[in-house]
């Protein structure tokens, strides 16, 4: 690990100023970094993938870990709220079940006790070429995405190119399905952005980043609006390893049903298959105005993966994701 300066601000304004005023850096991987639970950041620093000159520990800022609201008023989640608290929170479990399910699906209880929602959304990709210290891939300033023609079993089948990472967060697909926004604080003020617009594809913006955050900005809060579908939401994740693992594919789904169980609104976002959480509006639209039948589920699953372009070793993700879609929607339609 490279030597770094440790700072522990007690307010958001102090934190963003410490990020802004850090020593100048030539490479984005040397930018100062906010530190939350450290469950991803410390690993990347130990492997010399990120080499920040300054760490800005957010944990001494009071109030950033609040969870407030409910299904009627909407939910406000402070960026430092841990995944363990989201998983166990009675209101989250009742009114936004997919959030609790996604939090529960992350890693191990020990990691969820420390890992925060802000860190979960901003964690770096898990592609093994990116994570290997010796490999200088496109995302680390190199000239080649080694996954494109190499060992790409875990990589993107949708939205890839020139880099084929997949977005690793389990919370992000759910929060996008539920229409969440993030509040971002920086030295130039505060902005609130729909989470759907927060993540960037490798073909847009900078290939070295995965979202719109500038180096002197932090997420302070996530807002999930009240909706008629949040209470009927779910998150299904397929992992290669039963104990704890990242998603090979996952599905966040939410439905509003009429009394006769016709779908009034539908949300469907895929995880583990693209460099960003992948919303599938055409598949959502197919559901509206219809009752869920096996035929409809097949059409929806087909439409959701329509644009998929698998690499040499990850074609299996298409039927896997389609099965998860059918299963998630069946479960939601059967819920009382
Ligand atoms: C063994 C293992 C298994 C894991 N499995 C999963 C999994 O199954 N699913 C999953 O989703 N994740 C998984 N993770 C990834 C991750 O550690 C957790 O999701 C966790 O939530 C990260 O949160 P943190 O608070 O520890 O983040 P940190 O490590 O503190 O930060 C992560 C990144 O986010 C930035 N950051 C942190 N907070 C903010 C903020 N408020 N504003 C702006 N930037 C911020 C940091 O600078 C850093 O770049 C796993 C990690 C490990 C080590």
Tab-separated table of C-alpha atoms in Angstrom, residues 53-334:
chain	number	residue	atom	x	y	z
A	53	UNK	CA	-2.563	10.590	-1.589
A	54	UNK	CA	-5.278	11.396	0.957
A	55	UNK	CA	-8.121	9.446	2.535
A	56	UNK	CA	-11.113	11.364	3.824
A	57	UNK	CA	-12.808	9.219	6.441
A	58	UNK	CA	-16.550	9.994	6.383
A	59	UNK	CA	-17.486	8.014	9.472
A	60	UNK	CA	-17.077	10.872	11.975
A	61	UNK	CA	-19.725	12.985	10.171
A	62	UNK	CA	-22.816	12.828	12.334
A	63	UNK	CA	-26.209	12.089	10.825
A	64	UNK	CA	-24.970	10.583	7.548
A	65	UNK	CA	-26.157	7.129	8.627
A	66	UNK	CA	-29.855	7.955	9.148
A	67	UNK	CA	-32.672	5.862	7.686
A	68	UNK	CA	-35.933	7.842	7.714
A	69	UNK	CA	-39.423	7.673	6.230
A	70	UNK	CA	-41.703	4.882	5.075
A	71	UNK	CA	-43.763	3.641	2.141
A	72	UNK	CA	-46.155	6.610	2.324
A	73	UNK	CA	-43.564	9.403	2.593
A	74	UNK	CA	-40.706	7.756	0.752
A	75	UNK	CA	-37.406	6.632	2.215
A	76	UNK	CA	-34.260	8.688	2.901
A	77	UNK	CA	-31.100	6.682	3.430
A	78	UNK	CA	-27.904	8.382	4.587
A	79	UNK	CA	-24.846	7.316	2.569
A	80	UNK	CA	-23.212	5.836	5.674
A	81	UNK	CA	-26.145	3.560	6.576
A	82	UNK	CA	-24.717	0.046	6.710
A	83	UNK	CA	-26.050	-2.827	4.637
A	84	UNK	CA	-26.743	-4.744	7.864
A	85	UNK	CA	-29.079	-1.997	9.082
A	86	UNK	CA	-30.931	-1.909	5.747
A	87	UNK	CA	-31.310	-5.654	5.791
A	88	UNK	CA	-32.803	-5.614	9.297
A	89	UNK	CA	-34.793	-2.369	9.246
A	90	UNK	CA	-38.502	-3.242	9.845
A	91	UNK	CA	-39.867	-0.396	7.668
A	92	UNK	CA	-37.488	-1.181	4.803
A	93	UNK	CA	-38.453	-4.847	4.976
A	94	UNK	CA	-42.174	-4.037	4.976
A	95	UNK	CA	-42.395	-1.157	2.476
A	96	UNK	CA	-39.307	-1.654	0.262
A	97	UNK	CA	-38.618	-5.417	0.509
A	98	UNK	CA	-36.285	-5.522	-2.513
A	99	UNK	CA	-33.864	-3.143	-0.747
A	100	UNK	CA	-33.663	-5.443	2.285
A	101	UNK	CA	-33.309	-8.497	0.010
A	102	UNK	CA	-30.503	-6.882	-2.002
A	103	UNK	CA	-28.673	-5.793	1.165
A	104	UNK	CA	-28.977	-9.329	2.573
A	105	UNK	CA	-27.527	-10.786	-0.646
A	106	UNK	CA	-24.247	-8.844	-0.332
A	107	UNK	CA	-21.108	-10.676	0.798
A	108	UNK	CA	-21.013	-11.933	4.421
A	109	UNK	CA	-22.539	-10.606	7.686
A	110	UNK	CA	-19.123	-9.208	8.688
A	111	UNK	CA	-18.838	-7.189	5.457
A	112	UNK	CA	-22.463	-6.027	5.723
A	113	UNK	CA	-21.811	-4.787	9.273
A	114	UNK	CA	-19.180	-2.384	7.946
A	115	UNK	CA	-20.116	-1.850	4.296
A	116	UNK	CA	-22.299	1.183	3.603
A	117	UNK	CA	-24.828	1.957	0.904
A	118	UNK	CA	-22.700	4.861	-0.421
A	119	UNK	CA	-19.656	2.591	-0.696
A	120	UNK	CA	-21.781	-0.131	-2.268
A	121	UNK	CA	-22.879	2.202	-5.083
A	122	UNK	CA	-19.343	3.577	-5.643
A	123	UNK	CA	-17.354	0.318	-5.368
A	124	UNK	CA	-15.000	-0.436	-8.249
A	125	UNK	CA	-15.479	-3.279	-10.792
A	126	UNK	CA	-14.541	-6.847	-9.935
A	127	UNK	CA	-13.202	-7.898	-13.386
A	128	UNK	CA	-10.153	-10.013	-12.548
A	129	UNK	CA	-7.978	-8.261	-15.125
A	130	UNK	CA	-8.808	-4.924	-13.448
A	131	UNK	CA	-8.181	-6.403	-9.993
A	132	UNK	CA	-4.773	-7.919	-10.868
A	133	UNK	CA	-2.043	-5.513	-9.853
A	134	UNK	CA	0.246	-6.576	-12.724
A	135	UNK	CA	-2.326	-6.024	-15.506
A	136	UNK	CA	-2.699	-2.518	-16.915
A	137	UNK	CA	-6.038	-2.820	-18.652
A	138	UNK	CA	-8.101	-0.077	-20.308
A	139	UNK	CA	-9.673	0.903	-16.998
A	140	UNK	CA	-6.243	1.478	-15.479
A	141	UNK	CA	-4.935	3.628	-18.329
A	142	UNK	CA	-3.801	0.780	-20.612
A	143	UNK	CA	-4.735	0.216	-24.229
A	144	UNK	CA	-6.674	-3.036	-24.117
A	145	UNK	CA	-9.645	-4.675	-22.411
A	146	UNK	CA	-8.166	-8.125	-21.806
A	147	UNK	CA	-11.593	-9.556	-21.014
A	148	UNK	CA	-12.818	-8.850	-24.554
A	149	UNK	CA	-10.797	-11.765	-25.946
A	150	UNK	CA	-9.624	-13.465	-22.749
A	151	UNK	CA	-11.328	-15.121	-19.762
A	152	UNK	CA	-14.684	-13.386	-19.945
A	153	UNK	CA	-17.061	-15.748	-18.158
A	154	UNK	CA	-18.021	-12.993	-15.664
A	155	UNK	CA	-18.119	-10.043	-18.066
A	156	UNK	CA	-20.768	-7.991	-19.830
A	157	UNK	CA	-23.236	-9.254	-22.404
A	158	UNK	CA	-25.066	-5.932	-22.714
A	159	UNK	CA	-23.691	-2.396	-23.138
A	160	UNK	CA	-20.057	-3.522	-23.219
A	161	UNK	CA	-17.206	-2.000	-25.203
A	162	UNK	CA	-14.562	-0.821	-25.227
A	163	UNK	CA	-14.412	-2.214	-21.664
A	164	UNK	CA	-16.528	-5.226	-20.655
A	165	UNK	CA	-16.776	-4.820	-16.884
A	166	UNK	CA	-20.054	-5.569	-15.133
A	167	UNK	CA	-21.446	-3.284	-12.481
A	168	UNK	CA	-20.925	-5.051	-9.123
A	169	UNK	CA	-23.418	-3.404	-6.735
A	170	UNK	CA	-26.463	-5.399	-5.635
A	171	UNK	CA	-28.239	-2.326	-4.287
A	172	UNK	CA	-27.983	-0.283	-7.484
A	173	UNK	CA	-30.411	-2.304	-9.687
A	174	UNK	CA	-33.034	-2.285	-6.927
A	175	UNK	CA	-32.709	1.424	-6.211
A	176	UNK	CA	-33.012	2.221	-9.928
A	177	UNK	CA	-36.073	-0.022	-10.206
A	178	UNK	CA	-37.657	1.920	-7.340
A	179	UNK	CA	-36.874	5.303	-8.952
A	180	UNK	CA	-34.249	6.429	-6.401
A	181	UNK	CA	-32.185	9.621	-6.560
A	182	UNK	CA	-28.828	10.459	-4.978
A	183	UNK	CA	-27.823	13.725	-3.371
A	184	UNK	CA	-24.246	14.659	-4.132
A	185	UNK	CA	-22.290	17.284	-2.188
A	186	UNK	CA	-19.215	19.046	-3.577
A	187	UNK	CA	-17.267	22.233	-3.037
A	188	UNK	CA	-19.514	23.941	-5.606
A	189	UNK	CA	-22.761	22.959	-3.855
A	190	UNK	CA	-25.240	20.131	-3.776
A	191	UNK	CA	-27.082	18.390	-6.615
A	192	UNK	CA	-29.676	15.635	-6.731
A	193	UNK	CA	-29.564	13.201	-9.638
A	194	UNK	CA	-31.735	10.239	-10.601
A	195	UNK	CA	-29.667	7.135	-9.852
A	196	UNK	CA	-30.455	5.953	-13.376
A	197	UNK	CA	-28.364	8.896	-14.656
A	198	UNK	CA	-25.567	8.451	-12.087
A	199	UNK	CA	-23.740	5.492	-13.662
A	200	UNK	CA	-21.871	5.840	-16.966
A	201	UNK	CA	-21.104	3.314	-19.669
A	202	UNK	CA	-17.451	2.791	-20.708
A	203	UNK	CA	-18.405	4.231	-24.104
A	204	UNK	CA	-19.595	7.481	-22.460
A	205	UNK	CA	-17.621	9.876	-20.266
A	206	UNK	CA	-14.286	8.635	-18.946
A	207	UNK	CA	-13.433	4.971	-19.218
A	208	UNK	CA	-11.496	5.305	-15.930
A	209	UNK	CA	-14.698	5.987	-13.951
A	210	UNK	CA	-18.066	4.295	-13.540
A	211	UNK	CA	-20.194	7.270	-12.522
A	212	UNK	CA	-20.570	11.029	-12.723
A	213	UNK	CA	-18.906	11.846	-9.356
A	214	UNK	CA	-16.058	14.355	-9.476
A	215	UNK	CA	-13.107	13.685	-7.177
A	216	UNK	CA	-14.214	16.392	-4.714
A	217	UNK	CA	-17.795	15.090	-4.445
A	218	UNK	CA	-19.476	12.613	-2.119
A	219	UNK	CA	-22.896	11.012	-1.995
A	220	UNK	CA	-24.677	12.169	1.148
A	221	UNK	CA	-28.116	10.602	0.772
A	222	UNK	CA	-30.251	8.271	-1.332
A	223	UNK	CA	-33.968	9.054	-1.687
A	224	UNK	CA	-36.473	6.392	-2.656
A	225	UNK	CA	-39.860	7.906	-3.547
A	226	UNK	CA	-43.179	6.573	-2.316
A	227	UNK	CA	-44.703	4.474	-5.105
A	228	UNK	CA	-47.453	1.960	-5.676
A	229	UNK	CA	-44.945	-0.732	-6.643
A	230	UNK	CA	-42.224	-0.485	-3.937
A	231	UNK	CA	-44.070	-2.826	-1.559
A	232	UNK	CA	-44.370	-5.457	-4.328
A	233	UNK	CA	-40.683	-5.569	-5.212
A	234	UNK	CA	-38.005	-8.246	-5.137
A	235	UNK	CA	-34.344	-8.907	-5.894
A	236	UNK	CA	-33.163	-12.273	-7.207
A	237	UNK	CA	-29.451	-12.944	-7.546
A	238	UNK	CA	-27.651	-15.959	-8.963
A	239	UNK	CA	-24.227	-16.617	-7.434
A	240	UNK	CA	-21.664	-19.205	-8.431
A	241	UNK	CA	-20.762	-19.791	-4.777
A	242	UNK	CA	-23.597	-20.361	-2.305
A	243	UNK	CA	-21.908	-18.745	0.727
A	244	UNK	CA	-21.104	-15.280	-0.604
A	245	UNK	CA	-20.362	-14.004	-4.049
A	246	UNK	CA	-21.073	-11.297	-6.605
A	247	UNK	CA	-23.972	-11.789	-9.023
A	248	UNK	CA	-23.422	-13.759	-12.197
A	249	UNK	CA	-26.802	-12.268	-13.034
A	250	UNK	CA	-29.506	-10.618	-10.978
A	251	UNK	CA	-32.946	-9.092	-11.427
A	252	UNK	CA	-34.648	-6.272	-9.537
A	253	UNK	CA	-38.380	-6.252	-10.217
A	254	UNK	CA	-41.389	-4.312	-8.966
A	255	UNK	CA	-45.053	-4.475	-9.947
A	256	UNK	CA	-48.250	-2.587	-9.249
A	257	UNK	CA	-51.258	-4.852	-9.813
A	258	UNK	CA	-54.926	-3.985	-10.194
A	259	UNK	CA	-57.590	-5.841	-8.195
A	260	UNK	CA	-57.982	-8.345	-11.047
A	261	UNK	CA	-54.148	-8.755	-11.027
A	262	UNK	CA	-53.608	-6.887	-14.263
A	263	UNK	CA	-50.207	-5.148	-14.247
A	264	UNK	CA	-50.587	-1.387	-13.927
A	265	UNK	CA	-46.876	-0.514	-13.584
A	266	UNK	CA	-43.718	-2.612	-13.933
A	267	UNK	CA	-40.029	-2.034	-13.251
A	268	UNK	CA	-37.291	-4.412	-14.339
A	269	UNK	CA	-33.548	-3.782	-13.951
A	270	UNK	CA	-30.812	-6.362	-14.579
A	271	UNK	CA	-27.570	-6.709	-12.621
A	272	UNK	CA	-24.347	-8.590	-13.360
A	273	UNK	CA	-24.779	-8.401	-17.119
A	274	UNK	CA	-23.729	-4.866	-18.141
A	275	UNK	CA	-21.293	-2.126	-17.063
A	276	UNK	CA	-24.221	-0.290	-15.463
A	277	UNK	CA	-27.470	-1.557	-13.927
A	278	UNK	CA	-29.462	-2.346	-17.063
A	279	UNK	CA	-33.059	-1.195	-17.167
A	280	UNK	CA	-35.231	-2.901	-19.794
A	281	UNK	CA	-38.101	-0.515	-20.667
A	282	UNK	CA	-39.366	-2.576	-23.612
A	283	UNK	CA	-39.826	-5.605	-21.353
A	284	UNK	CA	-41.507	-3.410	-18.710
A	285	UNK	CA	-43.942	-2.050	-21.320
A	286	UNK	CA	-44.893	-5.571	-22.442
A	287	UNK	CA	-46.207	-6.299	-18.946
A	288	UNK	CA	-48.487	-3.277	-18.610
A	289	UNK	CA	-52.220	-3.917	-19.023
A	290	UNK	CA	-51.836	-7.710	-18.922
A	291	UNK	CA	-52.129	-10.508	-16.418
A	292	UNK	CA	-49.007	-12.571	-15.806
A	293	UNK	CA	-49.091	-15.849	-17.752
A	294	UNK	CA	-46.274	-18.247	-18.717
A	295	UNK	CA	-46.540	-16.999	-22.328
A	296	UNK	CA	-46.208	-13.369	-21.297
A	297	UNK	CA	-43.236	-14.200	-19.070
A	298	UNK	CA	-41.453	-15.817	-22.012
A	299	UNK	CA	-42.062	-12.746	-24.187
A	300	UNK	CA	-40.850	-10.401	-21.439
A	301	UNK	CA	-37.697	-12.467	-20.782
A	302	UNK	CA	-36.988	-12.587	-24.525
A	303	UNK	CA	-37.420	-8.811	-24.903
A	304	UNK	CA	-35.231	-8.062	-21.874
A	305	UNK	CA	-32.205	-9.800	-23.372
A	306	UNK	CA	-32.893	-8.779	-26.960
A	307	UNK	CA	-29.736	-6.710	-27.458
A	308	UNK	CA	-27.370	-9.144	-25.702
A	309	UNK	CA	-24.002	-9.733	-27.404
A	310	UNK	CA	-22.239	-12.461	-25.423
A	311	UNK	CA	-18.455	-12.842	-25.488
A	312	UNK	CA	-16.787	-16.240	-26.006
A	313	UNK	CA	-17.451	-17.596	-22.487
A	314	UNK	CA	-20.545	-15.878	-21.130
A	315	UNK	CA	-23.440	-16.883	-23.400
A	316	UNK	CA	-24.872	-18.778	-20.388
A	317	UNK	CA	-25.891	-15.424	-18.903
A	318	UNK	CA	-28.766	-15.085	-21.393
A	319	UNK	CA	-30.866	-18.108	-20.303
A	320	UNK	CA	-29.788	-17.574	-16.688
A	321	UNK	CA	-31.049	-13.980	-16.619
A	322	UNK	CA	-34.230	-14.934	-18.472
A	323	UNK	CA	-34.952	-17.603	-15.855
A	324	UNK	CA	-34.416	-15.068	-13.059
A	325	UNK	CA	-36.820	-12.633	-14.746
A	326	UNK	CA	-39.554	-15.269	-15.049
A	327	UNK	CA	-39.034	-16.365	-11.459
A	328	UNK	CA	-39.015	-12.839	-10.005
A	329	UNK	CA	-42.196	-11.812	-11.832
A	330	UNK	CA	-43.978	-15.060	-10.933
A	331	UNK	CA	-43.139	-14.524	-7.248
A	332	UNK	CA	-44.354	-10.922	-7.330
A	333	UNK	CA	-47.598	-11.822	-9.106
A	334	UNK	CA	-48.338	-14.541	-6.523
